[in-house]
XYZ file of C-alpha atoms in Angstrom:
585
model
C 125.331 36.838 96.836
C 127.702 39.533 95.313
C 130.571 40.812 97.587
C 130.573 44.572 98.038
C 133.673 46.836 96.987
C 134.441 50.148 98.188
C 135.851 52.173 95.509
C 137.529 55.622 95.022
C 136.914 57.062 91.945
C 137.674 60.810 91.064
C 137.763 61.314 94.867
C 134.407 60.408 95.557
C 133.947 56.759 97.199
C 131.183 54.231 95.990
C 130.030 50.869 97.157
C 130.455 48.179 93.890
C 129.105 44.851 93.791
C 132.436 42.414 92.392
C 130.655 41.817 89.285
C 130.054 45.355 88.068
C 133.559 45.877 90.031
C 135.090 44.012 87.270
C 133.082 45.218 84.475
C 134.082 48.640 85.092
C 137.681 47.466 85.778
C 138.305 46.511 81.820
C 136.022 49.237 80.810
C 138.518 51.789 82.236
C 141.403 49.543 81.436
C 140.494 49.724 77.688
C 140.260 53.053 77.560
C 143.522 53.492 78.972
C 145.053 51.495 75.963
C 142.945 53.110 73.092
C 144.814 56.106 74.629
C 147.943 54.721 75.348
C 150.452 57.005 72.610
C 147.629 60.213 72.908
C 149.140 63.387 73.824
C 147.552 64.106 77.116
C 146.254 60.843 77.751
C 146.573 61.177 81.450
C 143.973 64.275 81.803
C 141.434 62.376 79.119
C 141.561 59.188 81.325
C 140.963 61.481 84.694
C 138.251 63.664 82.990
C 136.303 60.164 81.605
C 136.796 59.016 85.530
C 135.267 62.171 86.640
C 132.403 61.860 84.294
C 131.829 58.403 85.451
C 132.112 59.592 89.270
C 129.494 62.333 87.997
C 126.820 59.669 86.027
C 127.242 57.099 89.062
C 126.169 60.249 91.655
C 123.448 61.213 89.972
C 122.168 57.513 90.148
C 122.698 57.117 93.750
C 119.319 57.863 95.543
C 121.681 57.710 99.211
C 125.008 57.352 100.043
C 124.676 53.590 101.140
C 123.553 52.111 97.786
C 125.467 49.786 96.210
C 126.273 50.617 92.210
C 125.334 47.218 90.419
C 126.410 45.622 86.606
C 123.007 47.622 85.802
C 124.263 50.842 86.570
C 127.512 50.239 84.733
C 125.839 49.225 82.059
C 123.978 52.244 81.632
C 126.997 54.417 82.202
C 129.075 52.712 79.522
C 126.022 53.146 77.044
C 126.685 56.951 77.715
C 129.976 57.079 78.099
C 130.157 55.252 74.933
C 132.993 52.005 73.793
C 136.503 53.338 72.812
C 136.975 51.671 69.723
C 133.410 53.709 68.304
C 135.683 56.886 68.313
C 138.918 55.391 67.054
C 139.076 56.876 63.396
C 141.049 59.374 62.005
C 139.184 62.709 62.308
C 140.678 64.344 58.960
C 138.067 62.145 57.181
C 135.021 64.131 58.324
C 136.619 67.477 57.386
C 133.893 67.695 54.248
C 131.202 67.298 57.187
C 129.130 70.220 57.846
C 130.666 71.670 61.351
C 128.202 71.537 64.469
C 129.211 73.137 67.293
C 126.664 71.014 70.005
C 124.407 68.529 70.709
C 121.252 69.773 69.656
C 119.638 67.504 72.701
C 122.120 68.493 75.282
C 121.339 71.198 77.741
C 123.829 73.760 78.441
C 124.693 74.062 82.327
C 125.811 77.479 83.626
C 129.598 77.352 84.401
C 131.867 80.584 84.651
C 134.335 80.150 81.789
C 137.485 80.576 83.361
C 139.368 79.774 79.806
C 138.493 83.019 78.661
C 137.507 85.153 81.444
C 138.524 88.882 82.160
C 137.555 89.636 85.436
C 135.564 86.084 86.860
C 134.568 84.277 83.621
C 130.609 85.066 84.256
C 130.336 86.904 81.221
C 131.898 84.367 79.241
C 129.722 81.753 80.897
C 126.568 83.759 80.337
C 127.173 83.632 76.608
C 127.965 80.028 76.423
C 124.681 80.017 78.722
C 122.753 82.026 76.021
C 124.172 81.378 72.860
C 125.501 84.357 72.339
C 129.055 86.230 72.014
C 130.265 86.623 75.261
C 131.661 90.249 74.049
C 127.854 91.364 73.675
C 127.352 90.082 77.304
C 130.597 92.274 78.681
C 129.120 95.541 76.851
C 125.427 94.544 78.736
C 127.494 94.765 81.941
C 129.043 97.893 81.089
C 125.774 99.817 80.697
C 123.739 98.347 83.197
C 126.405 99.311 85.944
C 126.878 102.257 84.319
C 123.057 103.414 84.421
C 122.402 101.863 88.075
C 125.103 103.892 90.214
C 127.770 101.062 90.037
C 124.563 98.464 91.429
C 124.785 95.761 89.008
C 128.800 95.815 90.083
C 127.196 94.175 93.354
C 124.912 91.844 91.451
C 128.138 90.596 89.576
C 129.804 89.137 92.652
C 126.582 87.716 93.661
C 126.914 85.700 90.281
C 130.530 84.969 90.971
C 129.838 83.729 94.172
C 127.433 81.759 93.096
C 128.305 80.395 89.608
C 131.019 77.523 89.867
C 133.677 77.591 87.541
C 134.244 75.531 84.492
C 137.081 73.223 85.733
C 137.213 69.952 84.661
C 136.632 69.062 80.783
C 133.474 67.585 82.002
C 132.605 70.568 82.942
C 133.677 72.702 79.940
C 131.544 70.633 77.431
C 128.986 70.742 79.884
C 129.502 74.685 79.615
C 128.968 74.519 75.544
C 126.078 71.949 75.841
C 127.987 69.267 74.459
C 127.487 65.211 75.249
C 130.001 64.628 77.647
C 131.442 61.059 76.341
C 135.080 59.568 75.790
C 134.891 60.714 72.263
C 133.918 64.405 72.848
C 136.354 64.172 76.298
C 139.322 63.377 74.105
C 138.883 66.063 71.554
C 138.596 68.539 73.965
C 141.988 67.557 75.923
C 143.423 68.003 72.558
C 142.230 71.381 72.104
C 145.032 72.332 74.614
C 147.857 69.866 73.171
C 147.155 69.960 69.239
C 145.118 73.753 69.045
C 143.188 71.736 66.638
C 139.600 73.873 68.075
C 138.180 73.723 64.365
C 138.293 69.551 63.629
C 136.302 69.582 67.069
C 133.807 71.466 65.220
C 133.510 69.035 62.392
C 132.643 66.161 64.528
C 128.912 64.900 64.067
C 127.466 65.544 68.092
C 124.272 65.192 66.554
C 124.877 61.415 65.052
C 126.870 60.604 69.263
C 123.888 62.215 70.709
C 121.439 60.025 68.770
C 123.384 57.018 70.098
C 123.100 58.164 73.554
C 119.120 58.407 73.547
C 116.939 55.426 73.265
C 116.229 54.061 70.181
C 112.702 54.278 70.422
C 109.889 55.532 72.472
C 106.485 54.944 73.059
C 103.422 57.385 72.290
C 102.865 57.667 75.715
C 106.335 58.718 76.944
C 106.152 61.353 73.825
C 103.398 62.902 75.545
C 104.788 63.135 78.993
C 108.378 64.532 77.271
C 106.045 67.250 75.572
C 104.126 68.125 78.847
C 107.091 68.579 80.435
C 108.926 70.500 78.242
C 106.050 73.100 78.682
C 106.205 72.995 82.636
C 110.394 73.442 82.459
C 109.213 76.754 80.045
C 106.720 78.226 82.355
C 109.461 77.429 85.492
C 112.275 79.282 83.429
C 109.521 82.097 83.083
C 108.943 81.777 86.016
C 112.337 82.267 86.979
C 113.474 84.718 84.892
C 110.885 86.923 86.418
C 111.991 85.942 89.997
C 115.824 87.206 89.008
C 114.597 90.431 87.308
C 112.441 91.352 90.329
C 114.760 90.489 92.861
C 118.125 92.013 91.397
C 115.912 95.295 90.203
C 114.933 95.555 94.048
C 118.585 94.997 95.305
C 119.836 97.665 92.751
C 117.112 100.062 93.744
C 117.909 99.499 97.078
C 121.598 99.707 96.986
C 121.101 102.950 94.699
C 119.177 104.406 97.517
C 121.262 103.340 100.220
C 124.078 105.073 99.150
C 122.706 108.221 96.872
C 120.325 109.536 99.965
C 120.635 106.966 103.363
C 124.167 107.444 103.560
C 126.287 109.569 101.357
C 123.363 111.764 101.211
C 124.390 112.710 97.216
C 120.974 113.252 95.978
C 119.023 115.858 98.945
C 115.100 114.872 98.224
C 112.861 116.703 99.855
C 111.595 113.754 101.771
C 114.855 114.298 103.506
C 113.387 117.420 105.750
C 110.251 115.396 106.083
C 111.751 112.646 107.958
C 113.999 115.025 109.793
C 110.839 116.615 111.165
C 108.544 113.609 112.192
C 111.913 111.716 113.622
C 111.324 111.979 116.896
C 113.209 109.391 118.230
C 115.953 111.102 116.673
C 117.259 108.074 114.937
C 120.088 108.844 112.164
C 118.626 108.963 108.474
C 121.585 106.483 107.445
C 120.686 103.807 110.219
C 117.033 103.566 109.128
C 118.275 103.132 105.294
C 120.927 100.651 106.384
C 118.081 98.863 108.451
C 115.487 99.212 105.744
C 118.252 97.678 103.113
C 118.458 94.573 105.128
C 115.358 94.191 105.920
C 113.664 94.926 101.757
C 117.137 93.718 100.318
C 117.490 90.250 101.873
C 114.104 89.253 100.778
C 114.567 90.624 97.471
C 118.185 88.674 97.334
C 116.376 84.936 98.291
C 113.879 85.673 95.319
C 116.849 86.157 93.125
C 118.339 83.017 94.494
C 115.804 81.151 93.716
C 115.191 82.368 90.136
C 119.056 81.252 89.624
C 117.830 77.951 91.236
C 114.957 77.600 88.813
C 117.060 78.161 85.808
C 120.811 76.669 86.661
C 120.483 73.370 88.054
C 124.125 73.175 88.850
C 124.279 76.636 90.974
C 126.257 76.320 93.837
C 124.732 76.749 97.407
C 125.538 79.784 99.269
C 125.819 77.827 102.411
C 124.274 77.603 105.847
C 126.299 79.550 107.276
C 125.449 82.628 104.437
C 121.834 81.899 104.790
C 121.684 81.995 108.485
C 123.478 84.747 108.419
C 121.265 86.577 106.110
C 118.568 85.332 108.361
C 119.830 86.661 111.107
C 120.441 90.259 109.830
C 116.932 90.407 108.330
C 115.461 89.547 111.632
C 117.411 92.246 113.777
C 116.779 94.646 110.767
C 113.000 93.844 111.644
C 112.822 93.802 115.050
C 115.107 97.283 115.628
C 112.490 99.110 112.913
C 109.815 97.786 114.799
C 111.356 99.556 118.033
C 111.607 102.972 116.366
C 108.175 102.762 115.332
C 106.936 102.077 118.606
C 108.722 104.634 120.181
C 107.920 107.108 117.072
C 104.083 106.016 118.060
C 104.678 106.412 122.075
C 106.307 110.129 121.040
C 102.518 111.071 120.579
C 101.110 109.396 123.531
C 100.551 112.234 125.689
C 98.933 115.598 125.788
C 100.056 118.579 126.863
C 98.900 122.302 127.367
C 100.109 125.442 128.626
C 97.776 128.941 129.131
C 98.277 132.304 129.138
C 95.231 134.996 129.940
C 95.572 138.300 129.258
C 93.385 141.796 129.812
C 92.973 143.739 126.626
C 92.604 147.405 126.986
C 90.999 149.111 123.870
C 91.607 152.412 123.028
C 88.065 152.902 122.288
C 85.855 151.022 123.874
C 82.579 152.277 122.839
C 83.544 151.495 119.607
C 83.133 148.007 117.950
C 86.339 145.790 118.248
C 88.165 144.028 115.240
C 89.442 140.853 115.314
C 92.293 141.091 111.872
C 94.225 137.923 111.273
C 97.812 138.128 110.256
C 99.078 135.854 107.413
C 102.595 133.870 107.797
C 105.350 134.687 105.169
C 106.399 131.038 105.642
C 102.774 129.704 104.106
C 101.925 128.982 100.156
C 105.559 128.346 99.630
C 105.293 125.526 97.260
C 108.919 124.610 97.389
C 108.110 123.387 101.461
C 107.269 119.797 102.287
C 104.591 119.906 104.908
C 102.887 117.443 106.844
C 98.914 117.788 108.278
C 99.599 121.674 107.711
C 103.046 121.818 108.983
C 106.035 122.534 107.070
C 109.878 123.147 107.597
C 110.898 126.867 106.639
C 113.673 129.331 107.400
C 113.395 132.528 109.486
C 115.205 135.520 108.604
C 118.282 134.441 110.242
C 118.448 131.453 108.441
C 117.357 128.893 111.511
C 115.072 126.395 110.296
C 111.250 126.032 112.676
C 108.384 124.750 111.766
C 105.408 126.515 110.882
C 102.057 125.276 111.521
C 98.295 126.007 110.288
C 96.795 125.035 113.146
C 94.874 127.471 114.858
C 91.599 128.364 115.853
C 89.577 131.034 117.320
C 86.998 131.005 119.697
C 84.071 133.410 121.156
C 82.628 133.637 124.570
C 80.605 135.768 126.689
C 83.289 137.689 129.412
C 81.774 137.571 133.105
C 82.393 140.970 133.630
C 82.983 143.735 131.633
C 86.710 143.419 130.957
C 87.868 141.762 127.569
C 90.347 139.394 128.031
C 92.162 136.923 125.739
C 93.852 132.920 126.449
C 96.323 131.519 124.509
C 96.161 127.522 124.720
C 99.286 125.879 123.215
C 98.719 122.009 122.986
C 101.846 119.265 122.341
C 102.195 115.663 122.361
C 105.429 113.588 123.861
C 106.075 110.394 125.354
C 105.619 111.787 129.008
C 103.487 114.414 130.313
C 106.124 116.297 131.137
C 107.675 116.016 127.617
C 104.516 117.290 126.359
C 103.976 119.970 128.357
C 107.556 121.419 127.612
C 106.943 120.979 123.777
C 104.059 123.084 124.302
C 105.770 125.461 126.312
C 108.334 126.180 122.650
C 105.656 126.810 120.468
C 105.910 130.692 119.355
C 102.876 132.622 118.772
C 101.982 136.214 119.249
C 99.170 139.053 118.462
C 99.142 142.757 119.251
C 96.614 145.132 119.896
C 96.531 148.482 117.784
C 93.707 150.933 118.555
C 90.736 148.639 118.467
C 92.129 146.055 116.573
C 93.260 143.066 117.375
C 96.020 141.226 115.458
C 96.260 137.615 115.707
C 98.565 135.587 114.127
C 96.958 132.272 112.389
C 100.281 130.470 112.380
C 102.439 129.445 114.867
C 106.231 128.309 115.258
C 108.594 126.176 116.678
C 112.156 125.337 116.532
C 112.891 121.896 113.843
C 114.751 120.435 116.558
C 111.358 120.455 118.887
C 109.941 117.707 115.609
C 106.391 117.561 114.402
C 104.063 116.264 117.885
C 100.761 117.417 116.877
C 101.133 121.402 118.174
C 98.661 123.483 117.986
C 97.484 127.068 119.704
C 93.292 127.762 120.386
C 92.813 131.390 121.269
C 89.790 131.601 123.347
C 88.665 135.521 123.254
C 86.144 136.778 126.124
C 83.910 139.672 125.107
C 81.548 141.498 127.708
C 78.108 141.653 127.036
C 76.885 144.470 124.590
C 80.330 144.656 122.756
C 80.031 144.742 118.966
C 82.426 143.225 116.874
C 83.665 143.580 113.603
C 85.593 140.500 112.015
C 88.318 141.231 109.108
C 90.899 138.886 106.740
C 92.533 139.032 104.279
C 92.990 135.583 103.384
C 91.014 132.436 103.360
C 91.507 131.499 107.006
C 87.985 132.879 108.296
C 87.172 129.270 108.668
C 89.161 129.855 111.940
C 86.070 131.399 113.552
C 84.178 129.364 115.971
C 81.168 131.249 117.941
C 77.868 131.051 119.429
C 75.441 133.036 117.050
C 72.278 133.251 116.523
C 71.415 132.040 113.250
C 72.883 129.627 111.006
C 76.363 130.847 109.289
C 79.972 129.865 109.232
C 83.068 131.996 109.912
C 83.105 132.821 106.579
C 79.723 134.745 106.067
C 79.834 135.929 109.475
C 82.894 138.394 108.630
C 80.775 140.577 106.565
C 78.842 141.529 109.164
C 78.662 143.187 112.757
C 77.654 141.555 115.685
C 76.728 141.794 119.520
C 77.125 139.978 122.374
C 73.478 139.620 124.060
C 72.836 138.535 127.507
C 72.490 134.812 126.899
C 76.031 134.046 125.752
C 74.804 134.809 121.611
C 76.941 137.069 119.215
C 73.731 138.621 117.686
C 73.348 140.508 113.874
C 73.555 143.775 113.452
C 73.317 144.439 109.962
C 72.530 140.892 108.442
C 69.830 141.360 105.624
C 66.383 139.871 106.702
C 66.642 136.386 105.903
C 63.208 135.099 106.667
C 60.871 137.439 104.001
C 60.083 135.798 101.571
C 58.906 137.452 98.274
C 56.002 136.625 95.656
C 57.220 133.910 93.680
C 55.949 133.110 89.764
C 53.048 131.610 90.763
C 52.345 134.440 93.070
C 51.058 131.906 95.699
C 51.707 134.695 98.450
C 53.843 134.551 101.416
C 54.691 134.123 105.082
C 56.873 136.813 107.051
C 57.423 135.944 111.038
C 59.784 138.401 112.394
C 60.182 140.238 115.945
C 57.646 142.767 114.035
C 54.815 140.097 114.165
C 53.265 137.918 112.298
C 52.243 138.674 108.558
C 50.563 135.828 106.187
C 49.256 136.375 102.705
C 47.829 133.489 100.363
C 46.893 133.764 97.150
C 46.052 131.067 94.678
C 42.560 129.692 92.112
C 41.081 133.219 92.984
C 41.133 133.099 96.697
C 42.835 135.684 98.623
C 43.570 135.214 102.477
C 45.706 138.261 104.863
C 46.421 137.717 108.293
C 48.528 140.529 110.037
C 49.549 140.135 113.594
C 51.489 142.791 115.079
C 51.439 145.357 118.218
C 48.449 146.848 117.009
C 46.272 144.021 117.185
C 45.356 141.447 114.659
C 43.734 142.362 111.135
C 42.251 139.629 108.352
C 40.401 139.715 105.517
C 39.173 137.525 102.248
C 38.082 137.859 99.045
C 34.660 138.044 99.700
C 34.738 140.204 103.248
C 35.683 143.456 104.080
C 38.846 143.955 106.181
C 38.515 143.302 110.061
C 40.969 144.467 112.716
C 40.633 143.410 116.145
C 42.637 145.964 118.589
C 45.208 144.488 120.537
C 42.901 145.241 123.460
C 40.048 143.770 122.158
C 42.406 140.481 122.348
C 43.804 140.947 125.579
């Protein structure tokens, strides 16, 4: 049995068995005299400690296991023995210059070393491969191009992205094997400025001696497989990050071009403005609908950074409850104005007005003429269900609706008389009612016309609840009328004829009220004669005249004639016969 040492080590504790205790004792010890007359031996010995503390965490499946000679043993064949890097590095200055392990994996660090504003552009290109300068003038145009949006996407990475401290770290940063030999070079970057001889080091030939020396078919085939699943998660990833920051940046674009600072005036502007009825400000609903698109789109982002930095810092608990929290009450408080948005419409209300017409001439037949708005066909107006937001001559800005509709009944006496129904919704019958009560519509009577408007208005600050007007016109019976437009709004019609037509045809014509409620044809052509076709196969003609039937066809020839003078037949082969009407009686 092995007694247990607790250990501090780079500021992180550890529990040691004695043996490896000691092991690791004149490990460290030996390094400390290979580097005993090395400028900046100090920070080489407390960087190889911190690499240590790092390799021994990473081992550790909890904090209660105990590191064992094993474990040591492993470290030390990474770490590497100090007397493999003692020898003079002017000899490999004929060596072709590498720059990194080709087998080491680069970890995303911002490069403080070399950093203008927070070292993430520097640590991007270390990241990539690629000139951090290139990375700078990406940032440039990309905030440029998205309203200043990618500005907030930078101090998401800054946040996020730990910096390159320790010299751990820094190789780390540049994908270099973090050992004693590669550890002391770098410290001597900053003592000896000797950045090129680092160069000329072999990484390749230390990284060879840090992998196994052999490996079996097997584990060659589970390396490959997942190399391709770490590809498609990177993909994966990438396309998490590109979705999620384009989403913030639209939404932060938004949120301050047209929610808030209202810089760009879209027409959906007015729209909202009209349907709001809970009267909730424009910039609250963006700020709401931020939070609740942006957060979302902010985790996905997250999580693509996760994917592809394995060292990304956590945002916290306290940042993602937070978060949380703000995405919930961004939920919930929409959900509240869309319920009362919804209940705005809940109830119906109506208001009448009934009113004698006196015509001028009242034997004469009575026009119905429908007045066009000047607010309609305006293509530059946003409109809703066939309302849209216009100006009146004095500049105040109503609402002008399309619908209306007029309707045709039989008067109970003789007087003509016209009802105006204006209909509303609100959240209360009352509310309703007195939305219905605002609505603006008129007609006037000239001679024996009648003007009616087909629009109607209302103030903007009334909003969009459904209004309407149905004019409900009462004609006595025997009145003839006479229907004229001059637009396409005869659809509008609605009345009891007696024949099949729509408002449309029935304009062209002139008709009277009868006795049983029916507008009846005046001057409608005769729609049930029926002419000789090609095949001259006759024809049948039932009318208020009578009844009239003539077949023809393979040489036969058949009249029938019913009227008021009796009935008359004959064939091909017999003579005409006509039976007198009192002969049938």
């Amino acid at each position: 049995m092995n007694k247990t040492i607790n250990i501090n080590l780079a500021n992180l504790f550890f529990h040691i068995d004695e043996v490896a205790y000691s092991k690791l004792q004149r490990y460290l010890e030996a390094i400390k005299r290979s580097f005993a007359n090395t400028n900046g031996s100090d920070e080489i010995i407390a960087d190889i400690e911190a690499r240590i503390a790092e390799l021994f965490h990473e081992k550790m499946e909890n904090e209660r296991q105990v590191i064992t000679e094993k474990e040591v043993d492993e470290i030390i064949g990474i770490m590497g023995q100090p007397e493999d890097y003692m020898v003079d590095e002017d000899i490999f200055e004929d060596q072709p210059k590498t720059s990194k392990n080709p087998g080491r994996v680069r970890k995303l660090y911002r490069d403080i070393d070399n950093k203008y504003i927070g070292g993430v552009s520097a640590g991007l290109g270390h990241y990539f491969g690629i000139d951090a300068l290139w990375v700078r003038l990406l940032w440039i145009l990309l905030t440029i191009f998205s309203w200043g949006g990618f500005v907030f996407i930078y101090g998401l990475l800054w946040i996020l992205i730990p910096e390159a401290v320790t010299t751990a770290q820094k190789l780390d940063m540049r994908g270099e094997a973090v050992n004693i030999s590669n550890i002391e070079k770098k410290v001597k970057e900053g003592f000896d400025d000797v950045a090129e001889k680092v160069k000329n080091v072999d990484y390749e030939k230390v990284g060879t001696k840090v992998k196994d020396s052999s490996r079996s078919f097997f584990n060659a085939i589970a390396d490959i497989i997942m190399f391709f699943f770490k590809i498609i998660g990177k993909f994966i990833g990438i396309i998490l990050i590109i979705i999620g920051a384009a989403g913030i940046v639209s939404l932060f674009v938004g949120l301050f071009t047209v929610g808030i600072l209202d810089i760009i005036h879209l027409p959906g502007i007015d729209f909202y403005y009209m349907v709001n009825s809970t009267n909730t400000p424009v910039w609250l609903v963006s700020l709401l609908g931020f939070f609740a698109i942006g957060i979302p789109f902010f985790f996905l982002m997250y999580l693509g950074l996760k994917i592809l930095v394995n060292n990304l810092k956590s945002i916290g608990n306290i940042a993602k409850f937070t978060l949380l929290g703000l995405w919930l009450i961004a939920i919930i408080l929409l959900a509240v104005f869309g319920i009362r948005q919804a209940a705005a419409h809940a109830y119906t209300g109506s208001v009448s007005n009934e009113t004698e017409l006196a015509f001028q001439l009242p034997d004469q037949p009575i026009k119905i003429s429908l007045k066009s708005s000047p607010h309609q066909n305006n293509g530059n107006n946003i409109g809703i269900n066939g309302v849209v937001l216009d100006y009146t001559e004095n500049g105040e800005e109503v609402l002008v609706s399309e619908d209306f509709r007029i309707n045709l009944k039989m008067s109970k006496d003789s007087i003509v008389r016209l009802e105006v129904r204006k209909n509303a919704n609100g959240n209360t019958f009352k509310n309703a009612t007195e939305t219905a009560e605002k609505i603006n519509y008129y007609y006037e009577l000239q001679g024996n016309t009648l003007i009616l408007d087909d629009f109607l208005t209302t103030a903007k600050e009334n909003k969009y609840r459904d209004q309407e007007v149905r004019i409900y016109l009462y004609i006595p019976e025997g009145t003839v009328l006479a229907y004229e437009s001059d637009n396409n709004h005869c659809w509008t019609m609605r009345a009891p004829l007696d024949r099949d037509m729509n408002g449309c045809e029935m304009t062209k014509y002139l008709w009277k009220m009868n006795v049983n409620g029916n507008l009846v044809c005046q001057n409608c052509p005769d729609n049930t004669e029926d002419h000789d076709d090609d095949d001259n196969n006759g024809k049948i003609i039932i009318n208020e005249d009578g009844v009239d039937i003539d077949i023809k066809g393979d040489g036969d020839n058949f009249k029938l004639k019913i009227d008021e003078k009796g009935v008359q037949f004959n064939t091909k082969d017999s003579k005409k016969t006509v039976i007198k009407k009192e002969t049938v009686q």
